[in-house]
mmCIF file of C-alpha atoms and ligand atoms in Angstrom:
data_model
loop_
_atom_site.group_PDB
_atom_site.id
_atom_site.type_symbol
_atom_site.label_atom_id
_atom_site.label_comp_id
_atom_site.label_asym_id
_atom_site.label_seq_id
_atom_site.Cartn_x
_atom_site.Cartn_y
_atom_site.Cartn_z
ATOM 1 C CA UNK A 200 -79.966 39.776 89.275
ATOM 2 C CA UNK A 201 -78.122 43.122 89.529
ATOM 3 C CA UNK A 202 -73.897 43.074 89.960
ATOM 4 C CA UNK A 203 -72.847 45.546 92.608
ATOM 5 C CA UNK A 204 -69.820 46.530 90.988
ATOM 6 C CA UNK A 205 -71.505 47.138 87.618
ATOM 7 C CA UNK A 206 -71.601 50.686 86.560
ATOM 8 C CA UNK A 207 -75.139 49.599 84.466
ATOM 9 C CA UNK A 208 -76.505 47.614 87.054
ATOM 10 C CA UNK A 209 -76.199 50.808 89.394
ATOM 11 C CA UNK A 210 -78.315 53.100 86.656
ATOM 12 C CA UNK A 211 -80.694 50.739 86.447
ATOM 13 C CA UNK A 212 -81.019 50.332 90.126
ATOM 14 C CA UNK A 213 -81.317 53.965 89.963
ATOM 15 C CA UNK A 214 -78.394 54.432 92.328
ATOM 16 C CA UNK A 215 -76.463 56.367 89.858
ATOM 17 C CA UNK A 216 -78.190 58.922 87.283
ATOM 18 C CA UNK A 217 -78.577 58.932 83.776
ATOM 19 C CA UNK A 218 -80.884 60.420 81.169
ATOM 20 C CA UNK A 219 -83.507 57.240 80.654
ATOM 21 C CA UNK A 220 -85.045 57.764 77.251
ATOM 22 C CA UNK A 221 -87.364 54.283 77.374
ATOM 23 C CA UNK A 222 -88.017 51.996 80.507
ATOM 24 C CA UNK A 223 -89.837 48.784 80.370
ATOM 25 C CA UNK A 224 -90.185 44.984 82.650
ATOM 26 C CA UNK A 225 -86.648 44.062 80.880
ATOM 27 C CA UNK A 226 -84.877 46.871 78.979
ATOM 28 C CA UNK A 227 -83.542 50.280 79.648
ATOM 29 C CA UNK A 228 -82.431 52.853 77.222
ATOM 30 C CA UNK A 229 -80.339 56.429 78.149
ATOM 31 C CA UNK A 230 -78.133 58.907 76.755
ATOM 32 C CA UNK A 231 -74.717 57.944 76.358
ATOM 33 C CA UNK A 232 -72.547 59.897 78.727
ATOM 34 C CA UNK A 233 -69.707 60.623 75.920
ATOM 35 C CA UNK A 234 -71.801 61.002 72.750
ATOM 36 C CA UNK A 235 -69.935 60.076 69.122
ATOM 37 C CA UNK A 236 -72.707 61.412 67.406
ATOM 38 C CA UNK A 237 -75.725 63.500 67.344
ATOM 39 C CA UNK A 238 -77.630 60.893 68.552
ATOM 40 C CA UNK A 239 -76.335 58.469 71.008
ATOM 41 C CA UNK A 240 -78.448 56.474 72.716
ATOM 42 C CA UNK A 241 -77.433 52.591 74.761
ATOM 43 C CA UNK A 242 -79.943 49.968 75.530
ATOM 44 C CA UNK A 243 -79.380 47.108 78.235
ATOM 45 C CA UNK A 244 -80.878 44.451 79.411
ATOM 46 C CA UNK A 245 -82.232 44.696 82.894
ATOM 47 C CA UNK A 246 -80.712 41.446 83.814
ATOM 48 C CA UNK A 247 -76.924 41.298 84.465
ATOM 49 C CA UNK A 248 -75.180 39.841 81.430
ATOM 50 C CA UNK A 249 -71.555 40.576 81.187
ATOM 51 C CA UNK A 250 -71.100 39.915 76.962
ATOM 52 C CA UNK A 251 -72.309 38.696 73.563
ATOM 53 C CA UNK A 252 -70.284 35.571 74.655
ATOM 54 C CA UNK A 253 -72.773 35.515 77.747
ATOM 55 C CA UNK A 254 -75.870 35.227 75.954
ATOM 56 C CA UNK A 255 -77.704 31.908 76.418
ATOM 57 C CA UNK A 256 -80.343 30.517 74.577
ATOM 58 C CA UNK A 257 -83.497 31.092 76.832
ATOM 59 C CA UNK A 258 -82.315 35.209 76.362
ATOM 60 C CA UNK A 259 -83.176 34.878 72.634
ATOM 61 C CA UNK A 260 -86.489 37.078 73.308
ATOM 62 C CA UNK A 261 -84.565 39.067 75.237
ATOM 63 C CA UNK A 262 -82.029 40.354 72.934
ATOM 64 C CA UNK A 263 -85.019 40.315 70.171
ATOM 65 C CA UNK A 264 -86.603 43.092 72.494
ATOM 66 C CA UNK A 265 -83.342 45.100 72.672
ATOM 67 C CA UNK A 266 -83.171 45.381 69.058
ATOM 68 C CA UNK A 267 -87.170 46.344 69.168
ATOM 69 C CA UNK A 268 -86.221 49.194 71.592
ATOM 70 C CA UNK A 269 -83.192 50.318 69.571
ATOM 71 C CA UNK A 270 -85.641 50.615 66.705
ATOM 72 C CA UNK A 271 -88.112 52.792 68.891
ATOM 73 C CA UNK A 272 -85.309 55.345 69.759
ATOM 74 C CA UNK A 273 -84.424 55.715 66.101
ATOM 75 C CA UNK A 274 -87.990 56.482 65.478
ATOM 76 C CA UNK A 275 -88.503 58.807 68.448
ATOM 77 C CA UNK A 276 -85.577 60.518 67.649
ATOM 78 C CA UNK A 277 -86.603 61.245 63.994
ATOM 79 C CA UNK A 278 -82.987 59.228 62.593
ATOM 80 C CA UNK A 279 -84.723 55.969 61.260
ATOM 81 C CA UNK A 280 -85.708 56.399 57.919
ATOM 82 C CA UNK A 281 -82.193 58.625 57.381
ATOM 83 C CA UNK A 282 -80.174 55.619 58.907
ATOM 84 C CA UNK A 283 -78.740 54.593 61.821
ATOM 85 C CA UNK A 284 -76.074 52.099 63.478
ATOM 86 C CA UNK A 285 -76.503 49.671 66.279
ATOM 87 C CA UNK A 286 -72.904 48.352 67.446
ATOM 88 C CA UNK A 287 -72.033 45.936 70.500
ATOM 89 C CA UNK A 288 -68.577 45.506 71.473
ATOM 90 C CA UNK A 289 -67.186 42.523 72.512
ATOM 91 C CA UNK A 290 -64.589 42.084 74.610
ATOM 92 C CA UNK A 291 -61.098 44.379 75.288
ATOM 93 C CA UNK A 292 -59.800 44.313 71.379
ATOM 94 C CA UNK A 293 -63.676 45.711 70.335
ATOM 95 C CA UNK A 294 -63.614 48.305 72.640
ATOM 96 C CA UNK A 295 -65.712 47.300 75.005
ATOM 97 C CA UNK A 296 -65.126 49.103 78.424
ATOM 98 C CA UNK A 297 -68.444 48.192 80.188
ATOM 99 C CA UNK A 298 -68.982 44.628 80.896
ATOM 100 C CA UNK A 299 -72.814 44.298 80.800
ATOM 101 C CA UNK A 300 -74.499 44.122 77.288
ATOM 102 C CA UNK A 301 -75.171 46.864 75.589
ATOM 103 C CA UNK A 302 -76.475 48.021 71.774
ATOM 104 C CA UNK A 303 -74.870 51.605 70.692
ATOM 105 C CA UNK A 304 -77.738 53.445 68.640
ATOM 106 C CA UNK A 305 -75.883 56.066 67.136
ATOM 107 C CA UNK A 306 -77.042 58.327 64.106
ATOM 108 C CA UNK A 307 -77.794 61.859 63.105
ATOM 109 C CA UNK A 308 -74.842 62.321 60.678
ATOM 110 C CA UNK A 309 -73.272 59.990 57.871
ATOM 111 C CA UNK A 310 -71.722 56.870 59.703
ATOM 112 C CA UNK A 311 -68.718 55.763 57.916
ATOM 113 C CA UNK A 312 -67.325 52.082 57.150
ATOM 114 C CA UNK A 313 -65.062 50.277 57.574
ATOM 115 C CA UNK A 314 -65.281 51.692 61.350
ATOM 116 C CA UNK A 315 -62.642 52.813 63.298
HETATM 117 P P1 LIG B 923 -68.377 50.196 75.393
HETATM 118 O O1 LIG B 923 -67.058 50.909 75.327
HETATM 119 O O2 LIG B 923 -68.401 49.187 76.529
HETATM 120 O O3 LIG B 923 -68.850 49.608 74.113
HETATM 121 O O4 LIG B 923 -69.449 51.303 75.726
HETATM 122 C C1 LIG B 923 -69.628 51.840 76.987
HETATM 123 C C2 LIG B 923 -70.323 53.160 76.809
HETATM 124 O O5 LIG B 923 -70.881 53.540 78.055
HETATM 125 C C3 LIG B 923 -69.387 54.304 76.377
HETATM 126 O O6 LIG B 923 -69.870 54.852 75.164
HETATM 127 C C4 LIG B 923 -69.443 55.279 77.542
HETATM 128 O O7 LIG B 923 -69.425 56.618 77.121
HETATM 129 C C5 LIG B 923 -70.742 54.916 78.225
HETATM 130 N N1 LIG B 923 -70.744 55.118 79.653
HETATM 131 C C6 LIG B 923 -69.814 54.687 80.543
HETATM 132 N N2 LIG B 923 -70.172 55.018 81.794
HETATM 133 C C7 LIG B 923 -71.354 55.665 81.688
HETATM 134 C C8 LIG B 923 -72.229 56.260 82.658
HETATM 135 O O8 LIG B 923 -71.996 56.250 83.861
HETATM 136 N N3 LIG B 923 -73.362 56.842 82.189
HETATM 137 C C9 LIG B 923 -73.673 56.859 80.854
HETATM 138 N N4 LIG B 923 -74.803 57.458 80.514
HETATM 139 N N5 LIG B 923 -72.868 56.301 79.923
HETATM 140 C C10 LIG B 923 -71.731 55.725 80.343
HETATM 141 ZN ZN1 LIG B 924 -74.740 44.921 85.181
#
C-alpha cells in the first residue's frame, strides 16, 4: 500500500514527522511545511495514489471523504464560513512536486483569482 520512495507515504508511516491535524482508517491531514497562507493545511489519502489521473472508480468514496476532511479543517480552524480554497495539482505544468494525491486547504486571508 505505502511507496518507499514517497515523501507522503513516509509521514504517514510515521517515519518522517509532520504536524497531523486529523487522522482517521483512510485520510491524513498536517500542516504544510511551506505555508502560502495563514492557514495551510494538506489532506491525503492513506493509500498510495500518485495523481488525479490515478484515481479509479472504486476510490470515488475515497476522494468524497477527502473533501469531508478538508471541510472539517476549515471548520476547526475557524476559516469556513469566511472562505477557503481547496487546490490539487496535477502533474509538472500545475505545480505539482509531490506525486501522491493531495487537496491544498488554504485560507485565512483573501485568495485571489485567476491564480498564479
Ligand atoms: P504540490 O506542489 O505537489 O501541489 O504540493 C506539495 C506540498 O507539500 C507543498 O506545498 C510543500 O510545501 C509540501 N511538502 C513537501 N514536503 C513536505 C514535507 O516533508 N512535510 C510537509 N509537512 N509538507 C511538505
Ligand atoms: Zn505515497
Amino acid at each position: 500500500m505505502y511507496m518507499s520512495d514517497c515523501i507522503f507515504c513516509k509521514i504517514i508511516e510515521k517515519k518522517i514527522p509532520a504536524k497531523i491535524i486529523y487522522e482517521d482508517e483512510y485520510a491524513l491531514a498536517f500542516e504544510d511545511l511551506n505555508p502560502q497562507a495563514p492557514v495551510h493545511a494538506l489532506v491525503i489519502p492513506k493509500k498510495h495514489i500518485p495523481t488525479t489521473l490515478d484515481i479509479k472508480e472504486e476510490d470515488n468514496n475515497l476522494i468524497g471523504h477527502l473533501i469531508k476532511v478538508a471541510n472539517k479543517i476549515a471548520s476547526d480552524k475557524g476559516i469556513a464560513e469566511r472562505g477557503f480554497r481547496i487546490v490539487t495539482n496535477c502533474n509538472p505544468e500545475s505545480g505539482q512536486t509531490v506525486y501522491h494525491i493531495h487537496l491544498h486547504v488554504l485560507g485565512g486571508r483573501p485568495m485571489h483569482w485567476p491564480p498564479g
